[in-house]
Every structure is written in structure tokens, then in C-alpha cells.
CSV table of C-alpha atoms in Angstrom, one decimal:
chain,number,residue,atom,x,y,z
C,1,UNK,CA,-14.8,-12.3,-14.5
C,2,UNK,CA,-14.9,-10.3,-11.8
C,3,UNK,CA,-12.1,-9.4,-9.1
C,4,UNK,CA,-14.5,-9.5,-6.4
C,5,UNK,CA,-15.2,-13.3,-5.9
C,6,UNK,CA,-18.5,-12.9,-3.9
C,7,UNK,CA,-19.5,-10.3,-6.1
C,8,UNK,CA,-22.8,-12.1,-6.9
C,9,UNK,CA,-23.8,-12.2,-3.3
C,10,UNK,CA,-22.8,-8.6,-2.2
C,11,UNK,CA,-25.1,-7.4,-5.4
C,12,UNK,CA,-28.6,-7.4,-3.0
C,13,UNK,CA,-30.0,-4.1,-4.2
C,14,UNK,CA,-29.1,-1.8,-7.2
C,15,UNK,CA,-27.0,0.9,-5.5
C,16,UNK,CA,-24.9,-2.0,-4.1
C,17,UNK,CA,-24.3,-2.7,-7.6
C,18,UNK,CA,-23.2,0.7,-8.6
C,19,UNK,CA,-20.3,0.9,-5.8
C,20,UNK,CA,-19.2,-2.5,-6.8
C,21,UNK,CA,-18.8,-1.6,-10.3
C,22,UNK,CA,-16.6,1.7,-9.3
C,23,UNK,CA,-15.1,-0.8,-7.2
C,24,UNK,CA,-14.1,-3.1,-10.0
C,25,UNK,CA,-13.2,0.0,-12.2
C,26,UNK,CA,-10.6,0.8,-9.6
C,27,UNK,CA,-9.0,-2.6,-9.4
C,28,UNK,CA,-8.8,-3.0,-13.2
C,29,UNK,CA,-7.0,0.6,-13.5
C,30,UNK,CA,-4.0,-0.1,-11.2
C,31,UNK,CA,-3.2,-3.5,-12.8
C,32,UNK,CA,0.7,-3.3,-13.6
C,33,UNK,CA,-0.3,-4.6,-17.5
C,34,UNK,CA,-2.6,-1.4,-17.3
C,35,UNK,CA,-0.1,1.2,-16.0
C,36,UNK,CA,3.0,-0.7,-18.0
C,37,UNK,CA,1.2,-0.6,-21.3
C,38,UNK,CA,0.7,2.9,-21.1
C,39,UNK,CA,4.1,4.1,-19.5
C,40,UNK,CA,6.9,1.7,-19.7
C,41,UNK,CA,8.4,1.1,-23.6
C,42,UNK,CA,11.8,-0.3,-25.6
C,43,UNK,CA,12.6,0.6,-28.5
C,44,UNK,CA,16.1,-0.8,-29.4
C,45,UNK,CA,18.2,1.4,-26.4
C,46,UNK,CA,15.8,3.7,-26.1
C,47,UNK,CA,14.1,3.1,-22.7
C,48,UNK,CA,11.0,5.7,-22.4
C,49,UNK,CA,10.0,5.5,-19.0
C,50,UNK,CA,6.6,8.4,-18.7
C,51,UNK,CA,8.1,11.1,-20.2
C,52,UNK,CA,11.7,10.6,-19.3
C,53,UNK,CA,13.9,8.6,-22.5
C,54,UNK,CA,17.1,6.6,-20.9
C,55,UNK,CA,19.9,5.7,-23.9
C,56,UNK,CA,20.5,1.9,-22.1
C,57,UNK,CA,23.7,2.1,-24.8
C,58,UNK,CA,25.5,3.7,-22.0
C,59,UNK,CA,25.9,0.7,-19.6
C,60,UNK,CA,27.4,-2.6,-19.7
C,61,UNK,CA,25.5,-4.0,-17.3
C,62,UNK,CA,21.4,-3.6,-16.3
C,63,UNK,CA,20.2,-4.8,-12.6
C,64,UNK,CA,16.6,-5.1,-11.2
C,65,UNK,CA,15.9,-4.9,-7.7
C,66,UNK,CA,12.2,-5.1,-6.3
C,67,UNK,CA,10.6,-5.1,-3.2
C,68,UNK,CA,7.0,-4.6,-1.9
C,69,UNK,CA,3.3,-5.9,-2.1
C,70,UNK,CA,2.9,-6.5,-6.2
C,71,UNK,CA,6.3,-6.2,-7.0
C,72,UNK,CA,6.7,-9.4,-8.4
C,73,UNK,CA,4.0,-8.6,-11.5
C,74,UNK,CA,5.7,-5.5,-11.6
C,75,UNK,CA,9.5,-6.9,-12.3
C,76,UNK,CA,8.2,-9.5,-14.3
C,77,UNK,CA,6.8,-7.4,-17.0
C,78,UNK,CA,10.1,-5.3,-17.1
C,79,UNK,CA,12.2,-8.6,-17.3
C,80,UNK,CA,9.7,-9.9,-20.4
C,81,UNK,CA,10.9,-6.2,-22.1
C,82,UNK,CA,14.3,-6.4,-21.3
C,83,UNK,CA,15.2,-9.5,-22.5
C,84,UNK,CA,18.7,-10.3,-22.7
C,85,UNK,CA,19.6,-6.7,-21.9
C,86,UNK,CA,18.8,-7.6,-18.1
C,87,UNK,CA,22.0,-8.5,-16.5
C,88,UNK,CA,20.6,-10.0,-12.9
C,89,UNK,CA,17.4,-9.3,-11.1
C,90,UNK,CA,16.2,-9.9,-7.4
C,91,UNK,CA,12.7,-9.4,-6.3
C,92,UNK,CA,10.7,-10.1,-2.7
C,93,UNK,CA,7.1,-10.0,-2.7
C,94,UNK,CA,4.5,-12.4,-0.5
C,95,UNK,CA,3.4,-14.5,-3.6
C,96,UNK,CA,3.5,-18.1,-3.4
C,97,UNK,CA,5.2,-19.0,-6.5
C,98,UNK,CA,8.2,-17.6,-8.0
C,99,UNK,CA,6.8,-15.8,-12.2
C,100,UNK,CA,10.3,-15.3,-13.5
C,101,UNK,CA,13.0,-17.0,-15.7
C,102,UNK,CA,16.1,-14.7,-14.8
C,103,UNK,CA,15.3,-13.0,-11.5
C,104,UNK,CA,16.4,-14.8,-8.3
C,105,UNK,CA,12.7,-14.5,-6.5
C,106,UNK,CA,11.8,-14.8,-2.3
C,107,UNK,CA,8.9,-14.9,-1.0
C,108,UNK,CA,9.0,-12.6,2.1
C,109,UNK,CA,6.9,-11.8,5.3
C,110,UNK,CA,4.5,-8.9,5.5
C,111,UNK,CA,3.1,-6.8,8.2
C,112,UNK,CA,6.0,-8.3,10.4
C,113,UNK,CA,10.0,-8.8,9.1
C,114,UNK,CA,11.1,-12.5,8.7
C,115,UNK,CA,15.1,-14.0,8.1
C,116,UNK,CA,13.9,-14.6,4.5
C,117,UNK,CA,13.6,-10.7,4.5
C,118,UNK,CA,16.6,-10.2,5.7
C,119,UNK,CA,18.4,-12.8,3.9
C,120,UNK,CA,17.1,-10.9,0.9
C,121,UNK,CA,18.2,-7.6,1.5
C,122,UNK,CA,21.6,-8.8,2.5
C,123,UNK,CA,22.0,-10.9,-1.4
C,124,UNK,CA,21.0,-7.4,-2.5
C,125,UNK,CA,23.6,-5.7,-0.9
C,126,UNK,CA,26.3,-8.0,-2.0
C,127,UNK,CA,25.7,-8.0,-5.4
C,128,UNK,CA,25.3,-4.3,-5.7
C,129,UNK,CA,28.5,-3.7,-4.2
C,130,UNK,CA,31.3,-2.3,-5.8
C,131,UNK,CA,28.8,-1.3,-8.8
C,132,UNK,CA,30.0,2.0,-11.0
C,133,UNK,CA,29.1,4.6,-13.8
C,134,UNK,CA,28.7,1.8,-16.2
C,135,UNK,CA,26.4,0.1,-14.1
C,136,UNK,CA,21.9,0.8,-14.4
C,137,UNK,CA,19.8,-0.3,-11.3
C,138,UNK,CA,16.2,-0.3,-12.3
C,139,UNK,CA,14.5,-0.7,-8.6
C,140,UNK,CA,10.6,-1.1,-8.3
C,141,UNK,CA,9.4,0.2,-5.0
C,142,UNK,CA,6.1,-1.1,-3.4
C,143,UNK,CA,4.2,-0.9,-0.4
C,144,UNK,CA,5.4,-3.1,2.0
C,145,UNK,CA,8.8,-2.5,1.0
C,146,UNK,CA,9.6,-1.0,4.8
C,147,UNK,CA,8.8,-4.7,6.3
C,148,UNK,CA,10.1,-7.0,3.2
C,149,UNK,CA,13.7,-4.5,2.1
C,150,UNK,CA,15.2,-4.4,5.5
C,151,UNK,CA,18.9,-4.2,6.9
C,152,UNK,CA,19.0,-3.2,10.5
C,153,UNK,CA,22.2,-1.1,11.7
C,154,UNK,CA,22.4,-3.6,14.8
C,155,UNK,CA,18.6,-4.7,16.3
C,156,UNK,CA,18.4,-8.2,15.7
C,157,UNK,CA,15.1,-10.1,13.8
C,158,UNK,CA,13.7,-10.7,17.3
C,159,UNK,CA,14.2,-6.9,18.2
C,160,UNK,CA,13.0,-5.6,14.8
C,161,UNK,CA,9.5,-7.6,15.0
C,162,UNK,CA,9.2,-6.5,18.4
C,163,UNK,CA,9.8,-2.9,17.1
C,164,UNK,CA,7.5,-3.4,14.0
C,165,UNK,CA,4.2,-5.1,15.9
C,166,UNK,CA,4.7,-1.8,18.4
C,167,UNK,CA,4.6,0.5,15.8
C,168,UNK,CA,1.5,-1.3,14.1
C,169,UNK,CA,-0.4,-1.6,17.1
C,170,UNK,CA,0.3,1.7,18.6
C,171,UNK,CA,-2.5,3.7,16.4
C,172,UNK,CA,0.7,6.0,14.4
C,173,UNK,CA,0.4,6.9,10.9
C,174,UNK,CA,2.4,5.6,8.0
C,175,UNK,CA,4.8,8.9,8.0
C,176,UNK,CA,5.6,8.2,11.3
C,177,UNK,CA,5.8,4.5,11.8
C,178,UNK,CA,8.8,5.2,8.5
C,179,UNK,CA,10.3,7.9,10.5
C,180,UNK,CA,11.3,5.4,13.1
C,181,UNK,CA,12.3,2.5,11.0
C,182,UNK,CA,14.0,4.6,8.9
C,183,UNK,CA,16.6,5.6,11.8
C,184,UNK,CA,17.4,1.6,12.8
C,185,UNK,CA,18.5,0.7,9.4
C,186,UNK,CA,21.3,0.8,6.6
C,187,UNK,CA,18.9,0.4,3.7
C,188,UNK,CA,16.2,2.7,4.0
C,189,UNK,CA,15.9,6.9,3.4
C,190,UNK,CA,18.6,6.5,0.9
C,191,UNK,CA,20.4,3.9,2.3
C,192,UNK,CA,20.0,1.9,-0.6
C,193,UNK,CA,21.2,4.9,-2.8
C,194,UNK,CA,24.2,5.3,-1.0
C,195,UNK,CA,25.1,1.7,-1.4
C,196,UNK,CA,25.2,1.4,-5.2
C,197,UNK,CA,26.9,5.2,-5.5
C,198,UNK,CA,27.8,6.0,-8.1
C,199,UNK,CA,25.9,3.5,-10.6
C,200,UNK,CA,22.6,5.1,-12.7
C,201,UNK,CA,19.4,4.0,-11.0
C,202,UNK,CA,15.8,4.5,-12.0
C,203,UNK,CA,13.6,4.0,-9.0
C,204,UNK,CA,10.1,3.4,-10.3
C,205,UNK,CA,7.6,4.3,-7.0
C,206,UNK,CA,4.4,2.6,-7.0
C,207,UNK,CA,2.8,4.4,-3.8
C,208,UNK,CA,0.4,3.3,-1.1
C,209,UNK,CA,1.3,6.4,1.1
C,210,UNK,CA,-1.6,8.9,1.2
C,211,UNK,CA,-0.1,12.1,-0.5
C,212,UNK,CA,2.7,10.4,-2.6
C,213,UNK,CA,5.4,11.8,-0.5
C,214,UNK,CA,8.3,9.9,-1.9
C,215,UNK,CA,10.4,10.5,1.4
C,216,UNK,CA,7.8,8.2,3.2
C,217,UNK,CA,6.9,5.0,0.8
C,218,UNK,CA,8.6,1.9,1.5
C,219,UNK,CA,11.3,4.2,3.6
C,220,UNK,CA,12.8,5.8,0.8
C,221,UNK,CA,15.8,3.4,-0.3
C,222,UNK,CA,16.5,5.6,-3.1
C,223,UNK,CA,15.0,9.4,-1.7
C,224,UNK,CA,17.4,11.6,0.2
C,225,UNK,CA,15.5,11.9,4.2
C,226,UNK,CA,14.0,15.2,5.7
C,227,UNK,CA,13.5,13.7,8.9
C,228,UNK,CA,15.9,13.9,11.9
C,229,UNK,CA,16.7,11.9,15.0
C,230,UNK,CA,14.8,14.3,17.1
C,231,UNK,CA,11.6,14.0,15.3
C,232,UNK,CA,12.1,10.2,15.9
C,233,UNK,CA,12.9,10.8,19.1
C,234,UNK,CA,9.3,12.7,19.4
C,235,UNK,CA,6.9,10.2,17.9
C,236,UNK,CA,8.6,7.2,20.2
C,237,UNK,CA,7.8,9.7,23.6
C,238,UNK,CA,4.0,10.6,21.7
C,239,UNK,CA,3.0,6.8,21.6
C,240,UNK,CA,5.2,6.1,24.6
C,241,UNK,CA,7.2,3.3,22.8
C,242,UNK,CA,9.1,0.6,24.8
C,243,UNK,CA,11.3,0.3,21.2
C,244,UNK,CA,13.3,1.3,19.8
C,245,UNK,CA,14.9,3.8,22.5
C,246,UNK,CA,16.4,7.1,21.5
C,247,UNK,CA,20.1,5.8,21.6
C,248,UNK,CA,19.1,2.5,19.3
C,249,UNK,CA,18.5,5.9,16.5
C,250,UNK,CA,21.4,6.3,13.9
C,251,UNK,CA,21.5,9.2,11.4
C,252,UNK,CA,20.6,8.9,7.4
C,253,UNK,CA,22.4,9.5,4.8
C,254,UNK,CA,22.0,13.7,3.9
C,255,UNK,CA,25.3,13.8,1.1
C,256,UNK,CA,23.6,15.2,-2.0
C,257,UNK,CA,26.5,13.0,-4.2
C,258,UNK,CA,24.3,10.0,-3.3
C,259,UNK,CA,21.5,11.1,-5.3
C,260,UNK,CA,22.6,12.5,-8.2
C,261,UNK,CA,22.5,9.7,-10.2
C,262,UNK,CA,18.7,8.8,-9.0
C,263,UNK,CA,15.6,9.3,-11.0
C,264,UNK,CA,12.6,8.5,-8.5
C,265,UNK,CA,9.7,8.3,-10.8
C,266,UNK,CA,6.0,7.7,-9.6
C,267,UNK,CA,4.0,4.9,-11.5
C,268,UNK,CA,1.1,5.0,-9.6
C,269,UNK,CA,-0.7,5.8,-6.7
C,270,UNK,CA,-4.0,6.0,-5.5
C,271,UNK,CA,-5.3,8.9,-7.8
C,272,UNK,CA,-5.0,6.1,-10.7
C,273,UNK,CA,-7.9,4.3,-8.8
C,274,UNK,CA,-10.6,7.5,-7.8
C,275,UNK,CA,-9.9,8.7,-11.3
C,276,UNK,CA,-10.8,5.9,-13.2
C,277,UNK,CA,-14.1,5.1,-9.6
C,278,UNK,CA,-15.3,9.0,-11.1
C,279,UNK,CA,-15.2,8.8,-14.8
C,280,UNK,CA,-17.2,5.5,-14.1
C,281,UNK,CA,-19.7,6.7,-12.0
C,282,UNK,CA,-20.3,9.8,-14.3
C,283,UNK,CA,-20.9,7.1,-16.7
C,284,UNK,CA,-23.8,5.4,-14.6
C,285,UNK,CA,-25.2,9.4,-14.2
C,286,UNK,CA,-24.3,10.3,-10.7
C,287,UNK,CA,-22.4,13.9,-9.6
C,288,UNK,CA,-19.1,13.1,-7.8
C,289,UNK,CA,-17.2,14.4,-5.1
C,290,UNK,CA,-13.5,13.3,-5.0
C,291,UNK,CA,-13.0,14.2,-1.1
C,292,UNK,CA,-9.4,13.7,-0.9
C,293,UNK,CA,-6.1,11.8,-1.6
C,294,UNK,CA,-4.8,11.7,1.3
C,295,UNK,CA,-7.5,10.8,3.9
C,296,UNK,CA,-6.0,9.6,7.3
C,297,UNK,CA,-7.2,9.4,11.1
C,298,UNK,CA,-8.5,7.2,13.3
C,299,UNK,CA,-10.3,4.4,11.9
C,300,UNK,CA,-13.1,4.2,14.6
C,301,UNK,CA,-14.4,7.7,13.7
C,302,UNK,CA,-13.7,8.4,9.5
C,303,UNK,CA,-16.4,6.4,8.7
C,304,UNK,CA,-19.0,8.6,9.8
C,305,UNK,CA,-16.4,11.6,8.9
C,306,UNK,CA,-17.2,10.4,5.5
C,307,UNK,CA,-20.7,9.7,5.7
C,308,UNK,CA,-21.5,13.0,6.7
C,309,UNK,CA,-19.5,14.9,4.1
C,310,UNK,CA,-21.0,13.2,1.6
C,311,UNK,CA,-23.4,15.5,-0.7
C,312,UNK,CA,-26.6,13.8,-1.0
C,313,UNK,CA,-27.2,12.6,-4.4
C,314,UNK,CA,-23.8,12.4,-4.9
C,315,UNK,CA,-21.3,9.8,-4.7
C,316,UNK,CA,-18.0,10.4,-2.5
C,317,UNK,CA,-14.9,9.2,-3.5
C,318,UNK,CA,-11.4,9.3,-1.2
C,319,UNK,CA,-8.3,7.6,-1.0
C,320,UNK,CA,-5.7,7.2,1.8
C,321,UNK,CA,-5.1,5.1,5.0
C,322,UNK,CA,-6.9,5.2,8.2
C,323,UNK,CA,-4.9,4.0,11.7
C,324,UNK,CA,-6.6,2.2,14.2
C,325,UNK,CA,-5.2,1.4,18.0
C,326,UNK,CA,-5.7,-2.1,18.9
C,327,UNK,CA,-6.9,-3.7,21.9
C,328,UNK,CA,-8.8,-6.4,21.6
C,329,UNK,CA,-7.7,-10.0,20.4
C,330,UNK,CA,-9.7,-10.1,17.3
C,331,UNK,CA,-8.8,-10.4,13.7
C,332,UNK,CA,-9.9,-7.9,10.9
C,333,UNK,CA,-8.4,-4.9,9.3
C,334,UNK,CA,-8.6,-0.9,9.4
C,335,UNK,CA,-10.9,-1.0,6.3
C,336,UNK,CA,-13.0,-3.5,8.1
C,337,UNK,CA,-13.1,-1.8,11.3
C,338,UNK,CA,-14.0,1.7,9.6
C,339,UNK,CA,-17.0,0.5,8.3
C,340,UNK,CA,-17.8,-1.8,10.9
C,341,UNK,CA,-17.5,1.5,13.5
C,342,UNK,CA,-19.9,3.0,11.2
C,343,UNK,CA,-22.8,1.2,11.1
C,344,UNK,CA,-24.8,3.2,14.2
C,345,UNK,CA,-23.9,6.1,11.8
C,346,UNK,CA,-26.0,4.5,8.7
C,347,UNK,CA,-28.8,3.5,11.1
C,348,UNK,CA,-28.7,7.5,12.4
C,349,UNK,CA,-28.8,8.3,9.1
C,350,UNK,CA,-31.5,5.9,8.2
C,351,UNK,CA,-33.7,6.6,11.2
C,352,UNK,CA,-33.7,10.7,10.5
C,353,UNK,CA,-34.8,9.9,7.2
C,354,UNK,CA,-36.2,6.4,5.9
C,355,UNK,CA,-36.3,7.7,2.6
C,356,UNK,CA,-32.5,8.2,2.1
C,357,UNK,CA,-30.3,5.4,0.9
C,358,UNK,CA,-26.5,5.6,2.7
C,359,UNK,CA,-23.9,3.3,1.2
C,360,UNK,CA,-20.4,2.8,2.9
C,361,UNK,CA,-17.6,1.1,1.7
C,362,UNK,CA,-13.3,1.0,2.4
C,363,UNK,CA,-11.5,-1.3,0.9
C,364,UNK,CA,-7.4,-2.0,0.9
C,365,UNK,CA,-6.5,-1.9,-3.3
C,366,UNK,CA,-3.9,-4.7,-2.5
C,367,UNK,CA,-6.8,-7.2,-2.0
C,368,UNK,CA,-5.5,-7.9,2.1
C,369,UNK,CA,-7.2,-5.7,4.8
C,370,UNK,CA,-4.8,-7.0,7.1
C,371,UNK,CA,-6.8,-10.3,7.8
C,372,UNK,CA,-9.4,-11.8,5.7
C,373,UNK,CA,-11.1,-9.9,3.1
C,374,UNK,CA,-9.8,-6.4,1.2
C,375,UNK,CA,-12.4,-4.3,3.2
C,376,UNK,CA,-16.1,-4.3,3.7
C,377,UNK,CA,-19.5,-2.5,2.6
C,378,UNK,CA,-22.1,-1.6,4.8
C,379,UNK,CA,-25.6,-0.2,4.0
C,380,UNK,CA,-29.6,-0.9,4.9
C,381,UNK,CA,-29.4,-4.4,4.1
C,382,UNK,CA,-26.5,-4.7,6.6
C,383,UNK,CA,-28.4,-3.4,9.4
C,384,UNK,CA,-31.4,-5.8,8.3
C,385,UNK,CA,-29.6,-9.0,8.9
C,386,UNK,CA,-27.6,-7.2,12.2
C,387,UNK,CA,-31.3,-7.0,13.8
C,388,UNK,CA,-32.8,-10.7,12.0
C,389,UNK,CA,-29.9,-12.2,13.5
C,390,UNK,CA,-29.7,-10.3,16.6
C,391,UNK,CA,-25.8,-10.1,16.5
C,392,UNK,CA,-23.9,-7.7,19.2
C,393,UNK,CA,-22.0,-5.4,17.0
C,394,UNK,CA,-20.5,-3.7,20.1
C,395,UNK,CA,-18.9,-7.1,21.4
C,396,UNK,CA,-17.0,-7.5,18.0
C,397,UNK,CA,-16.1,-3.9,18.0
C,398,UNK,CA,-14.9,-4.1,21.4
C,399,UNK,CA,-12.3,-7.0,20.4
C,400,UNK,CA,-11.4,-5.4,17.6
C,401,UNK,CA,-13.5,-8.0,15.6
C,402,UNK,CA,-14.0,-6.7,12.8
C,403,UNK,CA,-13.7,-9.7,10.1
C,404,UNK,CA,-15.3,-11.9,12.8
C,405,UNK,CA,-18.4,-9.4,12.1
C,406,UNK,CA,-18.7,-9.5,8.2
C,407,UNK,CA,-18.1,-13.3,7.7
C,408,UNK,CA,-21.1,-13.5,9.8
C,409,UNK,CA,-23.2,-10.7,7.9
C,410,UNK,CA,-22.1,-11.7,4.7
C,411,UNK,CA,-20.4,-7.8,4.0
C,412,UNK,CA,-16.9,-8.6,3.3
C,413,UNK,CA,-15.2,-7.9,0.1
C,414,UNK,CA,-13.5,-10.9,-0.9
C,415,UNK,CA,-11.1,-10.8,-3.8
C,416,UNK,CA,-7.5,-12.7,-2.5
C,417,UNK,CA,-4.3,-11.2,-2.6
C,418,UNK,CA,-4.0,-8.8,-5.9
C,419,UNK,CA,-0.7,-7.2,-7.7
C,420,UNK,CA,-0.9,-3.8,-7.3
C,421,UNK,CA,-1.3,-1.8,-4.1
C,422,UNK,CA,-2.2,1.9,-3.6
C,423,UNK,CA,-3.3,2.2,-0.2
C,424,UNK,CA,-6.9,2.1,0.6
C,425,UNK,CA,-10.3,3.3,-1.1
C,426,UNK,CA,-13.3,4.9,0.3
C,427,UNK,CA,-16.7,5.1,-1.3
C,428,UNK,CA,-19.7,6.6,-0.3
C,429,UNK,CA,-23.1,6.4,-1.6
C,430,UNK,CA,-25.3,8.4,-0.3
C,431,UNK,CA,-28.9,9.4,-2.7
């Protein structure tokens, strides 16, 4: 079966097809049985983690922490291989129902902090207190993991979703929206570390930040900071932020001692996905550029960035995260709004030469562009039922529309919420 429920009626033409196969090859390779079946092994105390072994013979006691979008797949596959070994586990994650028998699991809030979040992070924190060398902390870090893993130095809930909905809206990128929350709160750029000093912890990183930096997903619980006060201090005058103000800004841990005992490891990331979208479309005979890994900007203007880089005959492959400022009143996503700013692009494209085929598509690998659908695809077809239908793209555009848009053409990718998350996928067909 596959992930993408309306599969069937996205498949119009054959190159359609195509990018919904790579598209289904990149979901299947980031599935946590997929990445834990191939990196993640016990054998009696030996815990072989990649290519790092850890004797679990040294500790009396083994904790599991886990926070982010997928997590909950992700902790539940190392609490089936642990067994009795595992001493306690917590885990929040935005699924419904809880898929454990030891670990104590919340559902959390996610693009904006709730008290459930909160009242996580604080359960957390008092049982990790007072932990020492005979203690192990296996922690599996998600995307997300900024909003749902949060303990603020003083800014109450109220204050923190104000904070959180300006940063979202204000068009900054992921590195600098962290930068901020990082400064407000006790748990984040190795806040976390410093907290269960000076127990063993293995901090497996699943990353949805474009570039893997490992200072910048989820906020870094468990990664000494590079970022100061002053660069804060920066990005809240660039986008001229009501909140936080620079004396709500409090200093990260920098002690080395706090890290010592840390091994950050990175599971996966968005690489996982365009690797396994280009040995796929080799397979179906097309050449294929691998753009980047770490594609960001504004929203409105990388589609047709990517449209025109892509070689023809060729298919173009990218991964990252684009930003978009909002406002209008609409609901959609940035994935959604890239492709949806890109359809005059296709129809330039189309109109210079009728006989080349241009096929755009963004999609968020967690299965949620925000609202509605993962992303969208947009091609010759699209702009067929635009004109039968006479709709106005420029009105949805203009109210930041942009699921409003494909539920009427039909062009969303719709595939629910999925376990695994590695920041968002671009494809380009273009023959």
C-alpha cells in the first residue's frame, strides 16, 4: 500500500507517476524500522549503536527520554530491544495513542507550546535529577523537540506562545528562530546535559534542520551552544520582534564538564531520503542532480529557483526548509505555498516551449505541511484544471491560501501524520 493515500488520483500522466514513486522511495527509507534495523543492535551488554559499541554492564540503571515529531516509533523500538534492561522511559510526541508498555507517554502540542509540554519537561527533570556515573540516559531527539521539550527560565505558557507564533510568522529560519528560544530556557543548548551531569548519555539525533548542524535541531538539549546573547539580541532587532526583549535573554551553558559524558550521534537526516529519491530514479533511467541538502529561503521565490536550475532531462533532487512571511488569514504550509507561488513559473516555462514537460513538487517528510496535506505537486495538468475552472490563484496566494488552493485542484499530497521527520523534500521534473 502506498503512503500517499490519494496516490491513485495524483497519478494523471506518466511523469506524475515517476515523482510519486521517488516520493514513496523517500518515505519508505526514513521509516525508524528501516534506519533501526540497520543501525541500532543488542547483543547481551553489548549495545552497538552505528559504529560506536557501549558495554551497558557498566550501569545500574538505563533511562529513555524522547521528544519530537516521530519520536514515539522511535522509543518504542528501543524499549522492544531493551527489554527489562530499561529502567524508566518518558516520551512526548503528537500521536493520539500512547504504543508503549514501560514508558510514561504525552501527547504534546506542536508548532505552538502547551501545559502538557511543559508538564512533561518538568516530570523529566525530576526524575533525572540527582542521576550519576552509574546512571545511562538514552535520549532520542526529533524535530519538534524545540516546541514539545521546553522549560522556560521565567516567560510563562502565555508569554512562550506569544514568543513562539512571532518567531513562526516572522519569515526567520530554523537556526535563528533556535537561537532565540534557546536563550529563554533551562532545557535547551545543553541545558538538558547539564541537568543529568555527570550520568552517561547517548543522544540519538534524528534531524530535520537543513545541514545537520547538531547545535541547531530541537535546541540542542545535549550539544554544547556557539551562539551568544548578542547574536540573539541581533535577529530579535532584524525581524523587529515585540518578544522576547533583549533583557528576557539568559546565557547557556559553555562548561565543557557538561559534555563529556555525551555522545550525540546522528540517525538520520534528510540525505537518508534524496539518496534512496536518486538510486530510484536511476532505476526508472533518468540522470540526476542532487541540488543540495540544505536548501533554504523564501518560500514565495525557491520554487522557480528550483525550476530553473533544473537540467533538462534530468530530474532535480533537494532537501531542506524554505520560510515564508505570513500575512494573510489562510491555512496551508511552506511546501504548499512554494509550489503554489510557482505555478506562473511552469506556465512560463510551458508557454516558451509547449514541448517541455516541467514537474514541481515540495513535500514536508513528517507527513504535516503545517496544515492539511504534506506538500503539493504542480505540473501541466495543474494549470489545465486552474484555467477549466477559472480559479484566481493570486487571491489564494494573497491570503496565504495555499491548501485552500490544492483541495480545490486536486494537487495535494495527502498521506496523514507519519513517524519520521527530516525536514522537507524537493523534486523537480523537468524533460
Amino acid at each position: 500500500m502506498p503512503v500517499i493515500k490519494n496516490y491513485d488520483q495524483l497519478a494523471t500522466n506518466e511523469n506524475r507517476k515517476v515523482v510519486l514513486q521517488l516520493i514513496e522511495e523517500a518515505f519508505a527509507a526514513i521509516t525508524p524500522q528501516h534506519v533501526f534495523a540497520h543501525h541500532f543492535s543488542l547483543q547481551n551488554n553489548s549495545l552497538k549503536i552505528q559504529d560506536k559499541t557501549f558495554d551497558l554492564a557498566k550501569f545500574e540503571r538505563i533511562h529513555l527520554v524522547g521528544f519530537g515529531k516521530g519520536s514515539a516509533e522511535m522509543c518504542r523500538i528501543i524499549e522492544d530491544i531493551l527489554g527489562d534492561k530499561l529502567t524508566e522511559g518518558f516520551d512526548i510526541d503528537v500521536i493520539d495513542e500512547s504504543p508503549f508498555k514501560k514508558i510514561q507517554y504525552t501527547k504534546g502540542t506542536h508548532p505552538l507550546p502547551s501545559q502538557e509540554n511543559f508538564d512533561y519537561t518538568e516530570t523529566v527533570f525530576e526524575h533525572v535529577t540527582g542521576l550519576n556515573e552509574k546512571d545511562l540516559v538514552i535520549v532520542v531527539t526529533c524535530g519538534g523537540g524545540s516546541v514539545l521539550f521546553e522549560k522556560p527560565h521565567s516567560f510563562s505558557l502565555e508569554e512562550m506562545i506569544k514568543v513562539n507564533k512571532g518567531l513562526l510568522d516572522s519569515g526567520a529560519t530554523i537556526s535563528e528562530i533556535n537561537t532565540i528560544r534557546k536563550h529563554l530556557s533551562k532545557v535547551k543548548a545543553g541545558g538538558f546535559a547539564k541537568s543529568i551531569y555527570p550520568a552517561t548519555a547517548i543522544n540519538l539525533i534524528f534531524s530535520d534542520v537543513p545541514g545537520n548542524d547538531l547545535s541547531v535541531i530541537a535546541s540542542a538539549p545535549l550539544v554544547k551552544d556557539k551562539t551568544s546573547i548578542e547574536e540573539a539580541k541581533t535577529i530579535i532587532k532584524k525581524y523587529d520582534l515585540q518578544t522576547p526583549t533583549a533583557t528576557d535573554l539568559v546565557e547557556t551553558p559553555k562548561d565543557d564538564k557538561y559534555f563529556e559524558n555525551v555522545s550525540n550521534i546522528l540517525m538520520l537526516s534528510n540525505l537518508t531520503a534524496i539518496n534512496a529519491m536518486e538510486k530510484k530514479a536511476k532505476q526508472l533511467g533518468f540522470h540526476c542532480y542532487v541540488m543540495t541538502d540544505r536548501l533554504q529561503g523564501d518560500a514565495r521565490i525557491l520554487g522557480e529557483k528550483l525550476i530553473n536550475e533544473a537540467p533538462k532531462g534530468q530530474i532535480l533532487l533537494a532537501g531542506g526548509e524554505s520560510t515564508i512571511k505570513i500575512t494573510g488569514k489562510g491555512n496551508g504550509g511552506r511546501n504548499q505555498a512554494l509550489v503554489a507561488s510557482a505555478l506562473s513559473a511552469i506556465a512560463s516555462k510551458q508557454k516558451s516551449d509547449p514541448h517541455q514537460t516541467v514537474v514541481l513538487v515540495s513535500f514536508d517528510s513528517d507527513g504535516k505541511d503545517f496544515y492539511g496535506y504534506a506538500g503539493a505537486l504542480a505540473d501541466t495538468d495543474t494549470l489545465k484544471k486552474i484555467d477549466e475552472h477559472h480559479i484566481d490563484v493570486k487571491s489564494f496566494l494573497d491570503d496565504d491560501n495555499s491548501y485552500g488552493l490544492f483541495e480545490k485542484l486536486g494537487d495535494g499530497i495527502d498521506t496523514g501524520k507519519l513517524e519520521s521527520n527530516v525536514s522537507d523534500l524537493f523534486i523537480v521534473l523537468k524533460k
